[in-house]
mmCIF file of C-alpha atoms in Angstrom:
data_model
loop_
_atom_site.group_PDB
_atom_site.id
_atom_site.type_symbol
_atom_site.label_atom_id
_atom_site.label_comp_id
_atom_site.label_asym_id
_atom_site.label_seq_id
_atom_site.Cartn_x
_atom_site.Cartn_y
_atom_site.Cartn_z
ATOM 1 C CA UNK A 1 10.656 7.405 10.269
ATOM 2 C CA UNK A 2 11.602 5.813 13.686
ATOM 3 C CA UNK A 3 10.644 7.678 16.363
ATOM 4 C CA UNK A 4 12.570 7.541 19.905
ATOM 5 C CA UNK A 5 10.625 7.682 23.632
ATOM 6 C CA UNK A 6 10.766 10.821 25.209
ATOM 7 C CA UNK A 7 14.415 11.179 27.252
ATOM 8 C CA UNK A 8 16.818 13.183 28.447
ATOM 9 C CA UNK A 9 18.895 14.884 25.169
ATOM 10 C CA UNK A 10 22.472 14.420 24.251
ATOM 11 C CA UNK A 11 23.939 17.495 22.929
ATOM 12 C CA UNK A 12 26.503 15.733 20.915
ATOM 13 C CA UNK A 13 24.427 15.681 18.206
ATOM 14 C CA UNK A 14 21.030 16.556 16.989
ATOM 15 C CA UNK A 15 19.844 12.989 17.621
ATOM 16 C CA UNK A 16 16.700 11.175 16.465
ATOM 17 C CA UNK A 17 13.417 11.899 15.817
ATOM 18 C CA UNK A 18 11.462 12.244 19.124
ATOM 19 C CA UNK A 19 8.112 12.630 19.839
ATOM 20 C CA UNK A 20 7.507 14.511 23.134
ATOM 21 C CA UNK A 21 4.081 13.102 23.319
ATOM 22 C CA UNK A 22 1.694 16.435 23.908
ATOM 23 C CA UNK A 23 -1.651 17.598 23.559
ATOM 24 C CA UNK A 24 -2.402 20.541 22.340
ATOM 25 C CA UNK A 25 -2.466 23.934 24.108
ATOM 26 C CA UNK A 26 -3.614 27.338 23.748
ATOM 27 C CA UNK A 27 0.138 28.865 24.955
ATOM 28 C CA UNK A 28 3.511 27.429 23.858
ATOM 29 C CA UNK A 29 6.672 27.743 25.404
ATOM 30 C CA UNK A 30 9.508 26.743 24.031
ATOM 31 C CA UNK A 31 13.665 27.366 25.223
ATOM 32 C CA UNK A 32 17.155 25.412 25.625
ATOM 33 C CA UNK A 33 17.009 26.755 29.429
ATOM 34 C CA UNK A 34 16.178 24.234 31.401
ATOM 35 C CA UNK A 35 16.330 26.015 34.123
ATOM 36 C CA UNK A 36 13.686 28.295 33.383
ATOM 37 C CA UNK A 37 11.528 25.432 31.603
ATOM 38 C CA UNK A 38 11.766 24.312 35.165
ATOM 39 C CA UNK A 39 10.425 26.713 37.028
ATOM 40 C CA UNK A 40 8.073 28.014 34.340
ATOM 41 C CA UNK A 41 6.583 24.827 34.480
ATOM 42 C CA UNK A 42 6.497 24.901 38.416
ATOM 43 C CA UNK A 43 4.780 28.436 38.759
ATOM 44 C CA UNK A 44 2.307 27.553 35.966
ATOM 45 C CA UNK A 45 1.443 24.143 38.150
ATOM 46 C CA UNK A 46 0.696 26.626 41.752
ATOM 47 C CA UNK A 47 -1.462 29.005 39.698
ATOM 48 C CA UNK A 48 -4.249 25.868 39.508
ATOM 49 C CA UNK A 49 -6.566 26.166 36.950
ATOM 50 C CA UNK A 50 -6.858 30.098 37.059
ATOM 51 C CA UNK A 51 -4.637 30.694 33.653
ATOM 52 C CA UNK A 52 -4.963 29.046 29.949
ATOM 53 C CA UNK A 53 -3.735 25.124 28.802
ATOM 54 C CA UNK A 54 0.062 25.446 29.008
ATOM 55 C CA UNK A 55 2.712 23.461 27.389
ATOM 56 C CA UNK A 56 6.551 23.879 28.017
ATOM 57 C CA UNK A 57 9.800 22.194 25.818
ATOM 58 C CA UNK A 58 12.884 21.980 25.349
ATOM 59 C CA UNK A 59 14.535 22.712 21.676
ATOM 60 C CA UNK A 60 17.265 20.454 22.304
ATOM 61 C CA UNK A 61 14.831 17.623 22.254
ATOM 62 C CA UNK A 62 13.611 19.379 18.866
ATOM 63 C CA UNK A 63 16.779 19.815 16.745
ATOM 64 C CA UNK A 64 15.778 16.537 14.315
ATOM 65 C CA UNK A 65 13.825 18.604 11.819
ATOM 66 C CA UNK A 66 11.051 15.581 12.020
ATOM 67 C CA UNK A 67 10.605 16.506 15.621
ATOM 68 C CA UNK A 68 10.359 19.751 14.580
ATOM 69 C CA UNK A 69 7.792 19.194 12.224
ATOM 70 C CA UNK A 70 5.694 16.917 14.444
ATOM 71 C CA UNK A 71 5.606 19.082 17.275
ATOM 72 C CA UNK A 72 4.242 21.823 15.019
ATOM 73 C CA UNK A 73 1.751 19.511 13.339
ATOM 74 C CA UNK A 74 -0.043 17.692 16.873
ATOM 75 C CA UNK A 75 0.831 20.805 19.438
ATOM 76 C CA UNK A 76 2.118 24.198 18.004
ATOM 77 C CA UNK A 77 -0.343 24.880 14.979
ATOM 78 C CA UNK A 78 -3.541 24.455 18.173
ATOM 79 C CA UNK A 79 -1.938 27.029 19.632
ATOM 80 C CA UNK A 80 -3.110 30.835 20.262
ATOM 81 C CA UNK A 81 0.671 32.307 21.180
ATOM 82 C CA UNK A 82 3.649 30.956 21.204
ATOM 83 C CA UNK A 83 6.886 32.195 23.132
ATOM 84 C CA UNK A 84 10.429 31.006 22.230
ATOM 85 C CA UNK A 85 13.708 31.790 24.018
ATOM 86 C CA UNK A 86 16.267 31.239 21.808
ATOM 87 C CA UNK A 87 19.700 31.619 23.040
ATOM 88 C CA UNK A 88 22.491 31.844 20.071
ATOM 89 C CA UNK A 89 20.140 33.416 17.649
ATOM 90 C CA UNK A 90 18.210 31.973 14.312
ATOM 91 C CA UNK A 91 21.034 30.193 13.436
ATOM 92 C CA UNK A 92 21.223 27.575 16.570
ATOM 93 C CA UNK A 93 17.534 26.451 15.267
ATOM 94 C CA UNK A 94 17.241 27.504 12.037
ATOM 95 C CA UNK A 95 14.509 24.802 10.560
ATOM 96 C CA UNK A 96 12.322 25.475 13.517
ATOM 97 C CA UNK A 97 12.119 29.443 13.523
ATOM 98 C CA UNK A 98 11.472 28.983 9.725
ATOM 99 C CA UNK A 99 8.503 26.097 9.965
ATOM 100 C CA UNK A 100 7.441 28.468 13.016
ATOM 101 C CA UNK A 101 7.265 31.370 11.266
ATOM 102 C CA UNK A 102 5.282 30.117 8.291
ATOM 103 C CA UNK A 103 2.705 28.041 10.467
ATOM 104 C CA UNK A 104 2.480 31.590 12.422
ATOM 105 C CA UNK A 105 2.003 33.617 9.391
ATOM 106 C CA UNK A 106 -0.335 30.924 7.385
ATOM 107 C CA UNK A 107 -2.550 30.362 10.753
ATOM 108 C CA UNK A 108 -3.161 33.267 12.375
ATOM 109 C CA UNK A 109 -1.327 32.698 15.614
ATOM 110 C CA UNK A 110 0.408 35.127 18.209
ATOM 111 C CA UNK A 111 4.300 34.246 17.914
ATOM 112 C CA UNK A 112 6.663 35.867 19.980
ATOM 113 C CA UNK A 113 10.838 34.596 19.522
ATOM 114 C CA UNK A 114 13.121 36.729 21.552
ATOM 115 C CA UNK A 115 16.684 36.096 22.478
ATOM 116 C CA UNK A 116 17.858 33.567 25.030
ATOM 117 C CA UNK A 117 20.821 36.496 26.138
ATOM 118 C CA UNK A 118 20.694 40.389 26.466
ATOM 119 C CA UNK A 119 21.734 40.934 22.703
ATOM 120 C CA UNK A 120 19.498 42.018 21.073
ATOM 121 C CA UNK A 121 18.459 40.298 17.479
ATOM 122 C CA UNK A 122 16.509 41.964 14.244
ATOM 123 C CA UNK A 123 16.513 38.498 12.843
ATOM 124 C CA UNK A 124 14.601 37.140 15.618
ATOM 125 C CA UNK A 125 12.034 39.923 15.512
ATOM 126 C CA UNK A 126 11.741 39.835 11.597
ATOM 127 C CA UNK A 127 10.377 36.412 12.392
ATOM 128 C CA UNK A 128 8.050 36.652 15.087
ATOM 129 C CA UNK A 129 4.047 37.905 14.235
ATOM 130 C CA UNK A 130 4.102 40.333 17.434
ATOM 131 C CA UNK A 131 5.045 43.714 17.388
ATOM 132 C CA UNK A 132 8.447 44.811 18.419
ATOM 133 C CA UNK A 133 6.541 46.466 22.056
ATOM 134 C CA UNK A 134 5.744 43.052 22.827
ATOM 135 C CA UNK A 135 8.665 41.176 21.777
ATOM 136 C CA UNK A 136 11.014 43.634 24.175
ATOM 137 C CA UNK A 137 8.320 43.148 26.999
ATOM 138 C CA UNK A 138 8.552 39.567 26.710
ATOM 139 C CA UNK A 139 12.039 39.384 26.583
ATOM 140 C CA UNK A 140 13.008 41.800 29.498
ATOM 141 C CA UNK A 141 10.448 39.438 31.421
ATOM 142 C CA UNK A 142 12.984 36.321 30.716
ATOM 143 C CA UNK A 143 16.051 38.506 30.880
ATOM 144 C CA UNK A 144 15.800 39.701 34.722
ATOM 145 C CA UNK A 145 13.914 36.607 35.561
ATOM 146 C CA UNK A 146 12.935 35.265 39.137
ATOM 147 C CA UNK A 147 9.532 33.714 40.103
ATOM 148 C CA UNK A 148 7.566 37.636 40.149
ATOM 149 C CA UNK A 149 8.738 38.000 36.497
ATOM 150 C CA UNK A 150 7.786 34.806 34.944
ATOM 151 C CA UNK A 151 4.536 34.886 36.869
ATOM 152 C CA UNK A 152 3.931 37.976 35.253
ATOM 153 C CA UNK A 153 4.654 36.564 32.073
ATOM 154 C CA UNK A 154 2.017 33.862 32.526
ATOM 155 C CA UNK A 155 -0.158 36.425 33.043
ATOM 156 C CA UNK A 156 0.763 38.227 30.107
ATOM 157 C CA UNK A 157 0.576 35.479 27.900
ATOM 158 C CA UNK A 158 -2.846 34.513 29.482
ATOM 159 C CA UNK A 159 -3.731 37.819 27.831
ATOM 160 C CA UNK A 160 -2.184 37.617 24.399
ATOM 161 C CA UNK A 161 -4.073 33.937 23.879
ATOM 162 C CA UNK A 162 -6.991 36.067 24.838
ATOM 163 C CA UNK A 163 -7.404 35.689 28.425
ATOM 164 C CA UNK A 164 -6.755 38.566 30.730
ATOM 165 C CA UNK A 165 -4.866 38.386 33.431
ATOM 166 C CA UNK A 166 -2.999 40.521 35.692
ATOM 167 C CA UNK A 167 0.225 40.951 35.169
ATOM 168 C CA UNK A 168 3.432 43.529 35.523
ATOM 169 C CA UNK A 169 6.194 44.822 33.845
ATOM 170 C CA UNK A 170 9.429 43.526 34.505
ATOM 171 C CA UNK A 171 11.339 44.312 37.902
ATOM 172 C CA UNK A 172 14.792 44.279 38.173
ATOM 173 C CA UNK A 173 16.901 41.398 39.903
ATOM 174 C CA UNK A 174 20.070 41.687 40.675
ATOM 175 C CA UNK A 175 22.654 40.320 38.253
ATOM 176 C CA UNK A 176 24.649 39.061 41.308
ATOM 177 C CA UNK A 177 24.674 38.442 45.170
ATOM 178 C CA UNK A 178 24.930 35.866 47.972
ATOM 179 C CA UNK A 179 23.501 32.379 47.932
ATOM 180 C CA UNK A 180 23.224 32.382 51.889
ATOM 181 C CA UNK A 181 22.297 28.645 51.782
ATOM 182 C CA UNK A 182 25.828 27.890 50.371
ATOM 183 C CA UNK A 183 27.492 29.997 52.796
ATOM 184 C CA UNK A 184 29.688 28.823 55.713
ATOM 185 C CA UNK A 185 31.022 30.977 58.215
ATOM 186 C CA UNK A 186 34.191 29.342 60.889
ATOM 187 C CA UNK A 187 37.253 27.725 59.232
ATOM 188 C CA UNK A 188 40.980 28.457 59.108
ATOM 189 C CA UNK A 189 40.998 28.446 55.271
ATOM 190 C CA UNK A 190 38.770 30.254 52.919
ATOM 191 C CA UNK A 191 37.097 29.574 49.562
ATOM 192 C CA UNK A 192 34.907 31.263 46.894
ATOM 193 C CA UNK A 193 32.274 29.500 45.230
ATOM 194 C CA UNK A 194 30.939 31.474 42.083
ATOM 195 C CA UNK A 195 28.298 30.352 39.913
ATOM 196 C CA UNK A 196 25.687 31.351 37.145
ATOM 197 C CA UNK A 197 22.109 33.380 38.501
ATOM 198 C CA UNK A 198 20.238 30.889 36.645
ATOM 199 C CA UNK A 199 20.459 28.092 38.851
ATOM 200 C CA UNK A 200 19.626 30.653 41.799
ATOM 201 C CA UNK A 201 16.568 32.280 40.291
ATOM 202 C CA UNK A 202 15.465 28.777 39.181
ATOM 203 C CA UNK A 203 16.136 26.953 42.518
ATOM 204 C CA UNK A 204 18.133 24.465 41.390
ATOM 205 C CA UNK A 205 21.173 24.585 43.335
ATOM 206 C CA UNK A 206 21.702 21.416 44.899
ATOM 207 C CA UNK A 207 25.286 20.760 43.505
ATOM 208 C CA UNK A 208 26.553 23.952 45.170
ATOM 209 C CA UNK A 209 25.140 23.723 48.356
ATOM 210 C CA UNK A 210 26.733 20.314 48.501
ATOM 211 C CA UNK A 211 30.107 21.663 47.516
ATOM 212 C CA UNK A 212 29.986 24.018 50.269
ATOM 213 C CA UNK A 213 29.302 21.564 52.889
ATOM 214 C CA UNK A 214 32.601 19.323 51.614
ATOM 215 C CA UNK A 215 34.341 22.668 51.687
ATOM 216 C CA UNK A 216 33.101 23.417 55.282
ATOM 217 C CA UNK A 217 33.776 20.282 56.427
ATOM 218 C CA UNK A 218 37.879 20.393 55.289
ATOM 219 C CA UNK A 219 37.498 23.234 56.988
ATOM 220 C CA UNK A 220 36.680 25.956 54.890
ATOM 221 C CA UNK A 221 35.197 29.395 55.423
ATOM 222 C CA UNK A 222 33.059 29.405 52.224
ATOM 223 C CA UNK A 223 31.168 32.304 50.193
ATOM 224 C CA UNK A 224 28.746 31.343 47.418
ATOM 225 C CA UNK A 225 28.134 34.206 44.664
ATOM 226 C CA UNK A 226 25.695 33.888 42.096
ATOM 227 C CA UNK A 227 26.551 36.176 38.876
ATOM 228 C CA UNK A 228 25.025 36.883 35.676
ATOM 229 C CA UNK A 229 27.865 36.666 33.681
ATOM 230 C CA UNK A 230 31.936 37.474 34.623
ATOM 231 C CA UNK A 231 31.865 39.820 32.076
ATOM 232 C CA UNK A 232 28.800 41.889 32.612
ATOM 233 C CA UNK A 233 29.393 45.166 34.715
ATOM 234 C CA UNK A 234 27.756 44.656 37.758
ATOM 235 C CA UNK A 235 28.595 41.147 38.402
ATOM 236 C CA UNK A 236 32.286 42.078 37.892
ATOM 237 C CA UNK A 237 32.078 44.726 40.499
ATOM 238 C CA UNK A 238 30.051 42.461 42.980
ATOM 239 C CA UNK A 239 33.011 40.162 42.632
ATOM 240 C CA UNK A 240 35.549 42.207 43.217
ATOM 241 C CA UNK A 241 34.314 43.793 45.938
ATOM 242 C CA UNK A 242 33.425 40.312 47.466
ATOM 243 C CA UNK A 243 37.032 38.673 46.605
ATOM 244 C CA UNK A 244 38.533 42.055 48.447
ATOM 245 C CA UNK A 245 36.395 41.839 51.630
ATOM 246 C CA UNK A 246 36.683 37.858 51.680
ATOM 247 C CA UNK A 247 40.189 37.160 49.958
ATOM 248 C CA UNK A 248 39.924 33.592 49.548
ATOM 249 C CA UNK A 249 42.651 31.139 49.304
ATOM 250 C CA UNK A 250 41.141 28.947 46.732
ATOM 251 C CA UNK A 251 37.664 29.983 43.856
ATOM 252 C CA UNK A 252 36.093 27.221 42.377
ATOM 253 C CA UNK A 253 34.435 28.364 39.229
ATOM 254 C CA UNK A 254 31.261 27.108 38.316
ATOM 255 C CA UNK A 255 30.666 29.885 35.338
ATOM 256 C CA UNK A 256 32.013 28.596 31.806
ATOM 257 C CA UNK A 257 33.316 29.718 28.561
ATOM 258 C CA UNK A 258 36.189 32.339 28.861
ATOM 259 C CA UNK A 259 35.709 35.412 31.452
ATOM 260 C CA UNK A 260 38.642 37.159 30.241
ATOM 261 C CA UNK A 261 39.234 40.408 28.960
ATOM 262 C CA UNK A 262 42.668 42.429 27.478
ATOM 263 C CA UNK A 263 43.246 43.289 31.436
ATOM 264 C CA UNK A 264 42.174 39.990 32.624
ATOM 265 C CA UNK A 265 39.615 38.235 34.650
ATOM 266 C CA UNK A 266 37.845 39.349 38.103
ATOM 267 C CA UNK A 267 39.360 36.702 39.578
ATOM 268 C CA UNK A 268 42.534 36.858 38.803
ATOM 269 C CA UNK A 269 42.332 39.528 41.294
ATOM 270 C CA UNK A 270 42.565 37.471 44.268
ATOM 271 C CA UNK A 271 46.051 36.099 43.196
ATOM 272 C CA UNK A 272 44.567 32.403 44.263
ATOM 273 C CA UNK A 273 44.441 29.115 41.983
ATOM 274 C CA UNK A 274 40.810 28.848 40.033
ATOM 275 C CA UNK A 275 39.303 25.762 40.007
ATOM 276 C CA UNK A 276 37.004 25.001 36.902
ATOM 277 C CA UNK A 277 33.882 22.833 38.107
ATOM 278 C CA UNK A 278 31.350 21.433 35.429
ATOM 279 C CA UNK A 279 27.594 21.174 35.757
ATOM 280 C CA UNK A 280 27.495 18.494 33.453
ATOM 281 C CA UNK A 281 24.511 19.400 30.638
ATOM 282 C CA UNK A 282 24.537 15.482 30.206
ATOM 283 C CA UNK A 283 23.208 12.580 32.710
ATOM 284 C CA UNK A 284 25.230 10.432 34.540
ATOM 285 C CA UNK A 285 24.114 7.249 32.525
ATOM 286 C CA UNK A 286 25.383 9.323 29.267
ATOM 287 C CA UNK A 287 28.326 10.418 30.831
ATOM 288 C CA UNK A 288 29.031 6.563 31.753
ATOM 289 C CA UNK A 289 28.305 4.782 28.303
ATOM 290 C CA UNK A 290 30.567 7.945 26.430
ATOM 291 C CA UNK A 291 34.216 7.223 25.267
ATOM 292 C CA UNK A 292 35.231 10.430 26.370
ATOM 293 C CA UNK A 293 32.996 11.381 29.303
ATOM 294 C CA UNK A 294 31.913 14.646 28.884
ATOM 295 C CA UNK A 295 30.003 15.891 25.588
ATOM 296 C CA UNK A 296 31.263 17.972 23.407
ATOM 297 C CA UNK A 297 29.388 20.801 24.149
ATOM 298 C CA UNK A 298 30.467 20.179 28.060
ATOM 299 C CA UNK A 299 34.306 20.112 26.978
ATOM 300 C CA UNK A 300 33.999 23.533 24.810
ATOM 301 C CA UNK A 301 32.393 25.612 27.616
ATOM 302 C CA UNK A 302 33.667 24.104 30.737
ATOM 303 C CA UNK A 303 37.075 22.756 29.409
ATOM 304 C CA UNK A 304 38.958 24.490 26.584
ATOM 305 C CA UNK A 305 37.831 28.076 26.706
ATOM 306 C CA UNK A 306 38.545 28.117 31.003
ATOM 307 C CA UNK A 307 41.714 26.763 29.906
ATOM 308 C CA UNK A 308 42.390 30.173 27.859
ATOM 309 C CA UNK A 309 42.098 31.673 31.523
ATOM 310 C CA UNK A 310 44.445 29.617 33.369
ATOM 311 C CA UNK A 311 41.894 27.820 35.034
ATOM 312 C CA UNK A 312 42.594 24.291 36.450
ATOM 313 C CA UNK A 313 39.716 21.857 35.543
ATOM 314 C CA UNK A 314 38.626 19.236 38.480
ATOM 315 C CA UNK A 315 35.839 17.667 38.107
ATOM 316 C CA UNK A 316 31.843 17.645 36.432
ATOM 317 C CA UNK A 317 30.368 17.518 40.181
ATOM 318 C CA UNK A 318 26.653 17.255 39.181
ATOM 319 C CA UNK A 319 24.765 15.448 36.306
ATOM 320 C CA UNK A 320 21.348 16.344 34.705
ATOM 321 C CA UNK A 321 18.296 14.451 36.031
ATOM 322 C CA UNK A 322 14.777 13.962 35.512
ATOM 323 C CA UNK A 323 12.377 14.652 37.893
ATOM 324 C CA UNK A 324 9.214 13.247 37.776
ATOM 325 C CA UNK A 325 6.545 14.645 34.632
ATOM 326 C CA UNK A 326 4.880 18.327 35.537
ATOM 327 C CA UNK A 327 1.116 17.302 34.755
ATOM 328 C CA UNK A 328 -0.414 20.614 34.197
ATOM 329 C CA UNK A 329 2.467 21.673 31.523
ATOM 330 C CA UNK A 330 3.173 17.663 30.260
ATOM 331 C CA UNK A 331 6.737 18.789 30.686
ATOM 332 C CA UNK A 332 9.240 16.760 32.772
ATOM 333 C CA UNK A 333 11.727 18.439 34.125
ATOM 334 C CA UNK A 334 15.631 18.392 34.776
ATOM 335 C CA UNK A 335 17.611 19.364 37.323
ATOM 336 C CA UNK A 336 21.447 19.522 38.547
ATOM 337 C CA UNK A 337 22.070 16.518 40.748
ATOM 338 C CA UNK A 338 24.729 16.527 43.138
ATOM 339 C CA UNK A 339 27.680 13.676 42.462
ATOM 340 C CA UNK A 340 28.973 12.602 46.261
ATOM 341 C CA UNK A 341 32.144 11.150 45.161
ATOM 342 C CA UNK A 342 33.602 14.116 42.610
ATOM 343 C CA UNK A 343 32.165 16.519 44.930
ATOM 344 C CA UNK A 344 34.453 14.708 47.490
ATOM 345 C CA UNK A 345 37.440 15.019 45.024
ATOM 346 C CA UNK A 346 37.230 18.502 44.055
ATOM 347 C CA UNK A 347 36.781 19.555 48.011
ATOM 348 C CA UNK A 348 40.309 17.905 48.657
ATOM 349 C CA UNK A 349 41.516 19.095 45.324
ATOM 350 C CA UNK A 350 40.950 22.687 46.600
ATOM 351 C CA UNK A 351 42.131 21.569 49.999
ATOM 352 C CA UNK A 352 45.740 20.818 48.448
ATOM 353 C CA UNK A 353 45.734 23.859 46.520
ATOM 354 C CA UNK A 354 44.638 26.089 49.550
ATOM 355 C CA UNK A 355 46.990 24.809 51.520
ATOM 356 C CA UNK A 356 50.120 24.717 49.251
ATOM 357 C CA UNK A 357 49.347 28.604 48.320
ATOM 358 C CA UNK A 358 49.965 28.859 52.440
ATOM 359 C CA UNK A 359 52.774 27.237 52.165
ATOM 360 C CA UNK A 360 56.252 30.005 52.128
ATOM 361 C CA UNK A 361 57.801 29.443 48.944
ATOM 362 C CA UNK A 362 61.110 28.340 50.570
ATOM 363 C CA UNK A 363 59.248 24.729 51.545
ATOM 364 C CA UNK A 364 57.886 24.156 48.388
ATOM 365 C CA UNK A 365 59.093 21.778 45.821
ATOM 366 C CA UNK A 366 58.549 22.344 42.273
ATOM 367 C CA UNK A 367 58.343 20.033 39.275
ATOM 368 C CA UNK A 368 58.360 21.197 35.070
ATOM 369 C CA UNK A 369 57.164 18.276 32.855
ATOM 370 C CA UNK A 370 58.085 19.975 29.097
ATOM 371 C CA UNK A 371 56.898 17.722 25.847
ATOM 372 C CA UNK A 372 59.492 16.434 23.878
ATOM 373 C CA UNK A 373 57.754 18.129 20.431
ATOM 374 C CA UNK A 374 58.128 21.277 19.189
#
């Protein structure tokens, strides 16, 4: 079977056969969060030579079930535990949790596969070789994330694979708050910038910083928020409050999917316009040679379902890129990169908007384009 080089993933489709190139490694980790393969990888590199061989990848550069199977064969069966994060359940990578399982089972080795989201899954336990202590340890680690908890997970792995390290259990980080680095104080007009906790806990927020300077410099007041999710309890509340105290004239949304419920959305709240922004999951060179620009995947969460929430799309204002290979973990990295020119775009975009919600309603003019099918 052909096998591909090593690249950055199109999520269109599962792709071809690729061989991530690997040696062998007493720990495994495996997840479709590239954020936290990122900084995994990064706190694993500053720890030196003090914890056991790691090796880090991404599942959506093993969804070909030959990948699958020759990732097992050259680096997962040398392993002594191995950790995946699977977000969506058994069913999102259903060859490799059952190859997984059986190498487990058939070799002996120390496999832990939790959920990639705070839903819990018996499906996901049934298949791991761990006991159900571990797995929830493990998985509350990844679940409030942040540098202290992932180090601690090294360390805990360390002592799984039979190396004993120090380590602690999890400590609870906020599920939402300020990014201070996006904020910008001054400015007539005032906007809301709200975005996943990911990309804060994993450092990689580049793209928002950037929209926050083309805000301030249309002159906008900006606030940056960081949130687990629109519809968990305490990001909700931490977004009210802040839309109350700030009132903005214009949100850009950076969160995808749908956020509403039967009474609405949080931000509907702030009776201003929401403007959907896209972190593209794609790179810019796939974004380029595609018909249709975005992937599919991209379209679904950051198109369609904000569309159920009267959201107004703009623009993807960042790409995936690849940052240069992580030696100790033999994992290369991706990150958001800012795009000047849509960044540009969606700053006046949300400069019209701002202003024409300003704007008394007598001075307005208004025009209805209907389609001429039922």
């Amino acid at each position: 079977m052909h096998l591909l080089p090593r690249d950055l993933h199109n999520l269109d489709d599962a792709g071809g056969a690729v061989d991530l190139g690997q040696s062998p490694a007493e720990i495994v980790f495996l997840s479709f969060s590239d954020s936290e393969l990122r900084l995994l990888a990064r706190l694993y590199e500053q720890s030196g030579a003090t914890l056991p061989s790691l090796r880090c990848a991404s599942l959506a550069q093993l969804k070909h079930p030959y990948s699958v199977d020759l990732y097992l064969d050259t680096v997962a069966r040398h392993a002594r535990l191995i950790v995946v994060r699977l977000l969506g359940g058994k069913d999102y990578w259903p060859y490799g949790v059952e190859q997984l399982e059986a190498l487990a089972r058939a070799k002996g080795i120390a496999l832990a596969i939790v959920p990639g989201d705070a839903h819990d899954d018996a499906r996901l336990k049934q298949a791991s070789t761990l006991g159900v202590e571990t797995l929830n340890r493990i998985w509350r680690l990844f679940q409030d994330g942040g540098p202290d908890n992932l180090r601690s997970f090294l360390g805990y792995a360390a002592t799984l694979a039979g190396h004993p390290a120090q380590w602690r259990e999890s400590a609870c980080v906020a599920n939402a708050g300020r990014l201070e680095a996006a904020c910008r104080a001054g400015g007539e007009l005032r906007a809301t910038i709200v975005f996943y906790r990911a990309m804060f806990l994993a450092d990689d927020v580049a793209p928002i910083v950037a929209l926050a300077d083309a805000l301030a410099e249309r002159g906008f007041a900006v606030e940056a928020i960081y949130v687990a999710s629109l519809k968990e309890a305490e990001s909700e509340a931490f977004v009210s409050r802040a839309l109350e105290t700030f009132a903005p004239d214009v949100i850009l949304n950076a969160t995808a999917f749908s956020a509403r419920r039967d009474a609405g959305s949080v931000l509907d709240r702030a009776d201003a316009p929401v403007l959907q922004v896209a972190l593209a999951t794609s790179s810019r060179e796939a974004w380029e040679d595609s018909t249709r620009g975005a992937n599919g995947a991209d379209l679904a969460m950051n198109v369609v379902l904000p569309e159920v929430d009267g959201r107004i799309f703009t623009r993807a204002i960042s790409f995936k890129e690849e940052a240069p290979l992580r030696l100790a973990a033999e994992f290369s990295e991706t990150r958001h990169a800012p795009e000047g020119s849509r960044i540009d775009f969606v700053a006046d975009l949300a400069l019209n908007w701002a202003r024409l919600r300003r704007k008394p309603n007598a001075e307005k003019s208004l025009a209805l384009i209907l389609s001429d099918y039922p």
